[in-house]
């Protein structure tokens, strides 16, 4: 393979356009050739910086472009709401039943409320401790997934205990919320997923802390990648390595913007 | 929320890369939204829908240029031949700290319109090669070579930058920052 082809392949690799064999080939070449590895790193950085080079203003549809309500829209909306409520309660019940016995109360409703409510301050500190907790929560940097910390705050969980709420905001309408509080007895480090078309959540234990991560309208594969990354970093308490950062970036490139 | 609203930001990024000014970019996005919402047939498949939106915006920009009797090399029907100023394919050996927002913004402004457009579609908007090929009406292989050539040229321009990273260390003269 000549140099031009190798460069094109490195670009295609970063854009998530190669199949498994192609990816393996690029990684093997990078492993053998430090200049090739550096090239991948440079291209990855360039791609990430380009994405940040245009500031997007707040855009809304013009009034004339808003679709008029259709006949029967109200009835359809009610039917949709009923379906969503059913799905929510069915999903919540499944989540509850699959984890309630070992993990104690799983606060679906208040976690969702916390997810929808945050607006606020930024932080760059990797360790945060909510008042009343004896342990720091590790807050990973998810900038590789184009998610920036946009909110750090505390709420009171239904049982009266404090919980840390970290809000990550993306550039394509995505919001991800990490909620950390004291872990109930029985909750383990194994992840428990809760997914519907509109809502994704994952819960796990890291040390003495319960972690819940939530997003709405995010592509399922991308959510799982992010959630698993956060889970692993909460257990390791280390920044993400380059491979994980690239995987997050690729996952974002290959997914649609958040629908919620 | 309407389906198109999830794409407004990405449409703006593309529009801005074509128009290079905020007002026109906003107008292009709004007109694209109006056309998309008024269309009789809309692609169901999300990927096809995405490409369709960007085709609408691109065609509208082309009409805008025609209305104002402007031309842009972007819409030349020339074959995608290797240009005379094709970047060298040697490894880029610049300091990676040169790849920062300021330098990249400046370098993007110096790229040819065709390179700017492909960088915009792939890196700013996040389209796949197949989707970008539909927008540009070219084969996927052309997208692959265009984006790699555009990035090589971009790196070369970034390497020429005189905005050097600071290390916080004073040079021998005591009044210059050095790398």
Coordinates of C-alpha atoms in Angstrom, one line a residue:
Chain A
X1 CA 0.0 0.0 0.0
X2 CA 1.4 3.4 -1.0
X3 CA 1.6 6.4 1.3
X4 CA -1.5 8.1 -0.3
X5 CA -3.6 5.0 0.2
X6 CA -2.4 4.6 3.8
X7 CA -3.3 8.2 4.5
X8 CA -6.7 7.8 3.0
X9 CA -7.2 4.7 5.1
X10 CA -6.2 6.5 8.3
X11 CA -8.7 9.2 7.5
X12 CA -11.4 6.6 6.8
X13 CA -10.6 4.8 10.0
X14 CA -11.2 8.0 12.0
X15 CA -14.4 8.6 10.2
X16 CA -15.7 5.2 11.1
X17 CA -15.8 4.1 7.5
X18 CA -13.7 1.0 7.6
X19 CA -14.8 -2.6 8.2
X20 CA -13.2 -4.8 10.8
X21 CA -10.3 -5.9 8.6
X22 CA -9.5 -2.3 7.6
X23 CA -9.6 -1.2 11.2
X24 CA -7.3 -4.0 12.2
X25 CA -4.9 -3.1 9.4
X26 CA -4.7 0.6 10.4
X27 CA -4.2 -0.3 14.1
X28 CA -1.5 -2.8 13.2
X29 CA 0.3 -0.3 11.0
X30 CA 0.1 2.3 13.8
X31 CA 1.5 -0.2 16.3
X32 CA 4.5 -0.8 14.1
X33 CA 5.1 2.7 13.0
X34 CA 5.4 5.6 15.5
X35 CA 4.9 8.1 12.7
X36 CA 1.8 6.4 11.7
X37 CA 0.5 6.4 15.3
X38 CA 1.3 10.1 15.6
X39 CA -0.5 10.8 12.3
X40 CA -3.7 9.1 13.7
X41 CA -3.4 11.2 16.8
X42 CA -2.9 14.4 14.7
X43 CA -5.8 13.7 12.4
X44 CA -8.1 12.8 15.4
X45 CA -7.2 16.1 17.0
X46 CA -7.7 18.0 13.8
X47 CA -11.1 16.4 13.4
X48 CA -12.1 17.3 16.9
X49 CA -10.9 20.9 16.6
X50 CA -12.7 21.4 13.2
X51 CA -15.9 20.4 14.9
X52 CA -15.5 23.2 17.4
X53 CA -14.5 25.8 14.9
X54 CA -18.1 27.0 14.1
X55 CA -20.2 28.4 16.9
X56 CA -23.8 27.5 16.3
X57 CA -26.4 30.1 17.4
X58 CA -29.7 29.1 19.0
X59 CA -31.9 28.3 16.0
X60 CA -35.6 27.7 16.0
X61 CA -38.0 27.0 13.2
X62 CA -39.7 30.1 11.8
X63 CA -43.3 30.4 12.8
X64 CA -44.4 29.8 9.3
X65 CA -42.5 26.6 9.2
X66 CA -44.2 25.1 12.3
X67 CA -46.5 22.4 11.1
X68 CA -50.2 23.1 11.7
X69 CA -51.9 20.7 14.1
X70 CA -53.6 18.0 12.1
X71 CA -57.2 16.9 12.5
X72 CA -57.4 14.3 15.1
X73 CA -54.1 15.5 16.5
X74 CA -55.4 15.8 20.0
X75 CA -56.7 12.3 20.0
X76 CA -53.5 11.0 18.5
X77 CA -51.4 13.0 21.1
X78 CA -53.5 11.4 23.9
X79 CA -53.0 8.0 22.5
X80 CA -49.3 8.6 22.2
X81 CA -49.1 9.9 25.8
X82 CA -51.0 6.8 27.0
X83 CA -48.5 4.6 25.1
X84 CA -45.6 6.4 26.5
X85 CA -47.0 6.3 30.0
X86 CA -47.6 2.6 29.6
X87 CA -44.1 2.0 28.3
X88 CA -42.6 4.1 31.1
X89 CA -44.4 2.3 33.8
X90 CA -43.8 -1.1 32.2
X91 CA -40.1 -0.3 31.8
X92 CA -39.9 1.1 35.3
X93 CA -41.6 -1.9 36.7
X94 CA -39.2 -4.2 34.9
X95 CA -36.3 -2.2 36.1
X96 CA -37.7 -2.1 39.6
X97 CA -38.4 -5.8 39.6
X98 CA -35.1 -6.8 38.2
X99 CA -33.1 -4.8 40.7
X100 CA -35.4 -3.9 43.6
X101 CA -34.6 -6.9 45.8
X102 CA -30.8 -6.5 45.9
X103 CA -30.5 -2.8 45.3
X104 CA -33.2 -1.1 47.3
X105 CA -35.3 1.7 45.9
X106 CA -34.4 2.8 42.4
X107 CA -35.7 6.3 42.0
X108 CA -36.7 6.4 38.3
X109 CA -39.0 9.4 38.7
X110 CA -36.8 11.7 40.7
X111 CA -33.7 10.7 38.6
X112 CA -35.7 11.6 35.4
X113 CA -36.8 14.9 37.1
X114 CA -33.2 15.7 38.0
X115 CA -32.2 14.9 34.4
X116 CA -34.7 17.3 33.0
X117 CA -34.1 20.1 35.5
X118 CA -30.5 21.0 35.4
X119 CA -29.2 24.3 34.1
X120 CA -26.1 25.7 35.6
X121 CA -22.5 26.0 36.3
X122 CA -19.4 24.4 34.9
X123 CA -16.5 22.7 36.6
X124 CA -13.2 21.2 35.6
X125 CA -12.6 19.3 38.8
X126 CA -12.4 15.6 38.3
X127 CA -13.5 14.7 41.9
X128 CA -16.6 16.0 43.6
X129 CA -18.2 15.2 46.9
X130 CA -21.8 16.0 47.7
X131 CA -22.3 17.3 51.2
X132 CA -23.1 14.4 53.5
X133 CA -21.2 11.8 51.5
X134 CA -17.9 10.5 52.8
X135 CA -16.5 9.7 49.4
X136 CA -15.6 11.6 46.3
X137 CA -17.4 10.8 43.1
X138 CA -15.1 10.6 40.0
X139 CA -16.5 12.8 37.2
X140 CA -14.9 11.8 33.9
X141 CA -14.1 14.2 31.1
X142 CA -16.3 13.2 28.2
X143 CA -15.1 15.9 25.8
X144 CA -14.0 13.1 23.4
X145 CA -17.8 12.4 23.0
X146 CA -18.4 16.1 22.6
X147 CA -20.1 16.2 25.9
X148 CA -19.1 19.1 28.2
X149 CA -19.9 19.5 31.9
X150 CA -22.6 22.1 31.9
X151 CA -24.0 21.6 35.4
X152 CA -22.9 20.4 38.8
X153 CA -25.3 20.5 41.6
X154 CA -26.9 18.6 44.4
X155 CA -30.4 17.3 45.0
X156 CA -32.0 15.5 47.8
X157 CA -33.0 11.9 47.0
X158 CA -36.5 10.8 48.2
X159 CA -34.9 9.0 51.2
X160 CA -33.5 12.4 52.3
X161 CA -29.9 11.7 51.4
X162 CA -27.9 14.0 49.2
X163 CA -27.1 13.2 45.6
X164 CA -24.6 14.7 43.2
X165 CA -26.0 15.7 39.8
X166 CA -23.6 16.2 36.9
X167 CA -25.1 17.4 33.6
X168 CA -23.2 16.9 30.4
X169 CA -24.3 18.8 27.3
X170 CA -23.5 18.0 23.7
X171 CA -23.4 20.1 20.6
X172 CA -26.2 18.3 18.9
X173 CA -29.0 18.5 21.5
X174 CA -27.7 15.7 23.7
X175 CA -28.0 15.9 27.5
X176 CA -26.5 13.2 29.7
X177 CA -27.0 13.2 33.5
X178 CA -24.9 11.4 36.0
X179 CA -26.4 11.1 39.5
X180 CA -24.2 9.8 42.3
X181 CA -25.4 9.0 45.8
X182 CA -24.8 6.4 48.5
X183 CA -25.2 2.9 47.2
X184 CA -27.9 0.8 48.8
X185 CA -27.0 -2.7 50.0
X186 CA -27.1 -5.4 47.3
X187 CA -26.3 -3.1 44.4
X188 CA -23.3 -4.4 42.5
X189 CA -20.8 -3.1 40.0
X190 CA -22.6 -5.0 37.2
X191 CA -24.5 -2.6 35.0
X192 CA -28.3 -2.6 34.9
X193 CA -29.7 -1.1 31.7
X194 CA -33.1 0.5 31.2
X195 CA -33.9 1.5 27.7
X196 CA -36.9 2.6 25.8
X197 CA -37.0 4.5 22.5
X198 CA -37.0 7.8 24.3
X199 CA -35.1 7.1 27.5
X200 CA -31.8 5.3 28.3
X201 CA -30.5 4.7 31.8
X202 CA -27.8 2.6 33.4
X203 CA -27.2 2.0 37.1
X204 CA -24.2 0.4 38.9
X205 CA -22.2 0.6 42.0
X206 CA -18.6 1.9 42.3
X207 CA -17.2 1.6 45.8
X208 CA -19.7 2.9 48.3
X209 CA -21.5 5.0 45.6
X210 CA -24.5 4.3 43.4
X211 CA -24.2 5.8 39.9
X212 CA -27.1 6.4 37.6
X213 CA -26.6 7.8 34.1
X214 CA -29.5 8.9 32.0
X215 CA -30.1 10.3 28.5
X216 CA -33.1 10.9 26.4
X217 CA -33.4 10.3 22.6
X218 CA -29.8 9.3 22.2
X219 CA -28.8 6.5 19.8
X220 CA -28.8 3.3 21.9
X221 CA -25.3 2.2 20.8
X222 CA -23.8 5.6 21.6
X223 CA -25.5 5.7 25.0
X224 CA -24.2 2.3 25.9
X225 CA -20.7 3.3 24.9
X226 CA -20.8 6.5 27.0
X227 CA -22.4 4.7 30.0
X228 CA -19.9 1.9 29.9
X229 CA -17.1 4.4 29.7
X230 CA -18.4 6.3 32.7
X231 CA -18.9 3.1 34.6
X232 CA -15.4 1.9 33.9
X233 CA -13.8 5.3 34.9
X234 CA -15.9 5.3 38.1
X235 CA -14.3 2.0 39.0
X236 CA -10.8 2.8 37.8
X237 CA -11.0 6.4 38.8
X238 CA -8.7 7.3 36.0
X239 CA -9.0 9.6 32.9
X240 CA -10.0 7.9 29.6
X241 CA -7.2 6.4 27.6
X242 CA -6.7 7.4 23.9
X243 CA -8.4 4.3 22.6
X244 CA -11.5 5.0 24.6
X245 CA -11.5 8.6 23.5
X246 CA -11.3 7.6 19.9
X247 CA -14.1 5.0 20.3
X248 CA -16.3 7.7 21.8
X249 CA -15.5 10.1 19.0
X250 CA -16.3 7.4 16.4
X251 CA -19.5 6.5 18.1
X252 CA -20.7 10.1 18.0
X253 CA -19.8 10.5 14.4
X254 CA -21.8 7.3 13.5
X255 CA -24.9 8.3 15.5
X256 CA -27.8 10.6 14.8
X257 CA -28.3 13.7 17.0
X258 CA -30.3 13.3 20.1
X259 CA -34.0 13.4 19.4
X260 CA -35.1 14.6 22.8
Chain B
X1 CA -40.2 18.5 18.5
X2 CA -40.3 18.2 14.7
X3 CA -37.8 15.8 13.1
X4 CA -35.9 18.6 11.3
X5 CA -35.2 20.5 14.5
X6 CA -32.5 18.0 15.5
X7 CA -30.6 19.0 12.4
X8 CA -30.8 22.8 12.6
X9 CA -27.4 23.2 14.2
X10 CA -25.8 20.9 11.7
X11 CA -27.5 22.7 8.8
X12 CA -26.2 25.9 10.1
X13 CA -22.6 24.6 10.2
X14 CA -22.8 23.6 6.6
X15 CA -24.6 26.8 5.6
X16 CA -21.9 28.8 7.3
X17 CA -19.1 26.9 5.6
X18 CA -20.7 27.7 2.2
X19 CA -21.8 31.3 2.9
X20 CA -19.0 32.4 5.3
X21 CA -21.4 34.9 7.0
X22 CA -23.9 34.4 9.8
X23 CA -27.0 36.2 8.3
X24 CA -26.9 34.3 5.0
X25 CA -26.2 31.0 6.8
X26 CA -29.3 31.6 9.0
X27 CA -31.4 32.5 6.0
X28 CA -30.3 29.3 4.2
X29 CA -31.2 27.2 7.2
X30 CA -34.6 28.8 7.5
X31 CA -35.4 28.4 3.8
X32 CA -34.2 24.8 3.9
X33 CA -36.6 24.2 6.9
X34 CA -39.5 25.7 5.0
X35 CA -38.9 23.7 1.9
X36 CA -38.4 20.5 3.9
X37 CA -41.6 21.0 5.9
X38 CA -43.5 21.8 2.7
X39 CA -42.3 18.9 0.7
X40 CA -44.9 16.4 -0.4
X41 CA -42.6 13.4 -0.1
X42 CA -40.0 13.1 2.6
X43 CA -37.6 10.2 3.0
X44 CA -38.5 7.9 5.8
X45 CA -35.0 6.5 6.3
X46 CA -33.0 8.7 8.6
X47 CA -29.8 8.6 6.6
X48 CA -31.6 9.4 3.4
X49 CA -33.5 12.2 5.2
X50 CA -30.3 13.7 6.4
X51 CA -28.7 13.7 3.0
X52 CA -31.9 15.1 1.5
X53 CA -31.9 18.1 3.8
X54 CA -28.3 19.0 2.9
X55 CA -29.1 18.6 -0.8
X56 CA -31.9 21.1 -0.4
X57 CA -29.6 23.6 1.4
X58 CA -26.9 23.2 -1.2
X59 CA -29.3 23.7 -4.1
X60 CA -30.7 26.8 -2.4
X61 CA -27.2 28.2 -2.0
X62 CA -26.5 27.6 -5.7
X63 CA -29.8 29.4 -6.6
X64 CA -28.8 32.2 -4.3
X65 CA -25.5 32.6 -6.2
X66 CA -27.3 32.5 -9.5
X67 CA -29.8 35.2 -8.4
X68 CA -26.9 37.4 -7.5
X69 CA -24.9 36.5 -10.6
X70 CA -22.1 35.1 -8.4
X71 CA -20.0 32.1 -9.2
X72 CA -18.1 29.8 -7.0
X73 CA -15.6 27.2 -7.9
X74 CA -17.6 24.8 -5.8
X75 CA -20.1 24.4 -8.5
X76 CA -17.7 24.0 -11.4
X77 CA -18.4 20.8 -13.3
X78 CA -14.7 20.1 -13.6
X79 CA -13.6 16.6 -13.0
X80 CA -12.1 15.9 -9.6
X81 CA -8.5 15.8 -10.9
X82 CA -5.5 16.0 -8.7
X83 CA -4.9 19.8 -8.4
X84 CA -1.5 21.3 -9.1
X85 CA -1.2 22.3 -5.4
X86 CA -1.9 18.8 -4.2
X87 CA -0.5 18.3 -0.7
X88 CA 2.6 16.2 -0.3
X89 CA 1.9 12.8 1.2
X90 CA 4.8 12.9 3.7
X91 CA 4.1 12.6 7.4
X92 CA 3.1 15.9 9.0
X93 CA 5.9 16.7 11.5
X94 CA 4.5 19.9 13.1
X95 CA 3.9 20.4 16.8
X96 CA 0.4 18.9 17.5
X97 CA -0.3 21.9 19.7
X98 CA -0.5 23.9 16.5
X99 CA -3.7 22.1 15.8
X100 CA -5.9 24.5 17.9
X101 CA -9.1 26.3 17.1
X102 CA -7.5 29.6 16.1
X103 CA -5.0 28.0 13.7
X104 CA -7.6 25.6 12.2
X105 CA -10.1 28.4 11.7
X106 CA -7.6 30.5 9.8
X107 CA -6.5 27.5 7.8
X108 CA -10.1 26.6 6.9
X109 CA -10.5 30.1 5.6
X110 CA -7.6 29.5 3.2
X111 CA -8.8 26.2 1.9
X112 CA -10.4 26.0 -1.6
X113 CA -14.2 26.0 -1.5
X114 CA -14.4 22.4 -2.6
X115 CA -12.1 21.3 0.3
X116 CA -14.0 23.5 2.7
X117 CA -17.2 21.9 1.7
X118 CA -16.0 18.3 2.2
X119 CA -14.5 19.1 5.6
X120 CA -17.7 20.8 6.6
X121 CA -19.9 17.8 5.6
X122 CA -17.7 15.2 7.2
X123 CA -16.2 16.9 10.2
X124 CA -18.6 19.7 11.1
X125 CA -21.8 18.0 10.1
X126 CA -20.8 14.4 10.8
X127 CA -22.2 12.8 7.6
X128 CA -21.0 9.4 6.5
X129 CA -19.1 9.1 3.2
X130 CA -22.2 7.6 1.6
X131 CA -24.3 10.5 2.8
X132 CA -21.8 13.1 1.7
X133 CA -21.6 11.4 -1.7
X134 CA -25.3 11.8 -2.1
X135 CA -25.2 15.5 -1.2
X136 CA -22.3 16.1 -3.6
X137 CA -23.6 13.7 -6.3
X138 CA -20.2 12.0 -6.6
X139 CA -19.0 8.4 -5.9
X140 CA -18.1 7.5 -2.3
X141 CA -14.4 6.9 -3.4
X142 CA -14.3 10.6 -4.5
X143 CA -15.5 11.6 -1.0
X144 CA -12.7 9.5 0.5
X145 CA -10.0 11.0 -1.5
X146 CA -11.4 14.5 -1.2
X147 CA -11.5 14.4 2.6
X148 CA -8.1 13.0 2.9
X149 CA -6.6 15.6 0.5
X150 CA -8.5 18.4 2.3
X151 CA -7.2 17.3 5.7
X152 CA -3.6 17.0 4.4
X153 CA -3.9 20.5 3.0
X154 CA -5.3 21.7 6.2
X155 CA -2.5 20.2 8.2
X156 CA 0.0 21.8 5.9
X157 CA -1.6 25.2 6.4
X158 CA -1.8 24.7 10.1
X159 CA 1.9 23.8 10.0
X160 CA 2.7 27.2 8.4
X161 CA 1.0 29.0 11.2
X162 CA 3.0 31.6 13.1
X163 CA 0.8 31.2 16.1
X164 CA 3.0 29.1 18.3
X165 CA 2.1 27.3 21.4
X166 CA 3.4 28.7 24.7
X167 CA 5.2 26.6 27.2
X168 CA 5.6 29.2 30.0
X169 CA 9.3 29.1 29.6
X170 CA 11.3 32.3 29.0
X171 CA 13.8 32.4 26.1
X172 CA 17.4 33.4 26.4
X173 CA 16.6 37.0 25.6
X174 CA 14.2 37.1 28.5
X175 CA 11.5 38.7 26.5
X176 CA 10.2 36.0 24.2
X177 CA 8.2 33.0 24.7
X178 CA 9.9 29.9 23.2
X179 CA 8.7 26.5 22.3

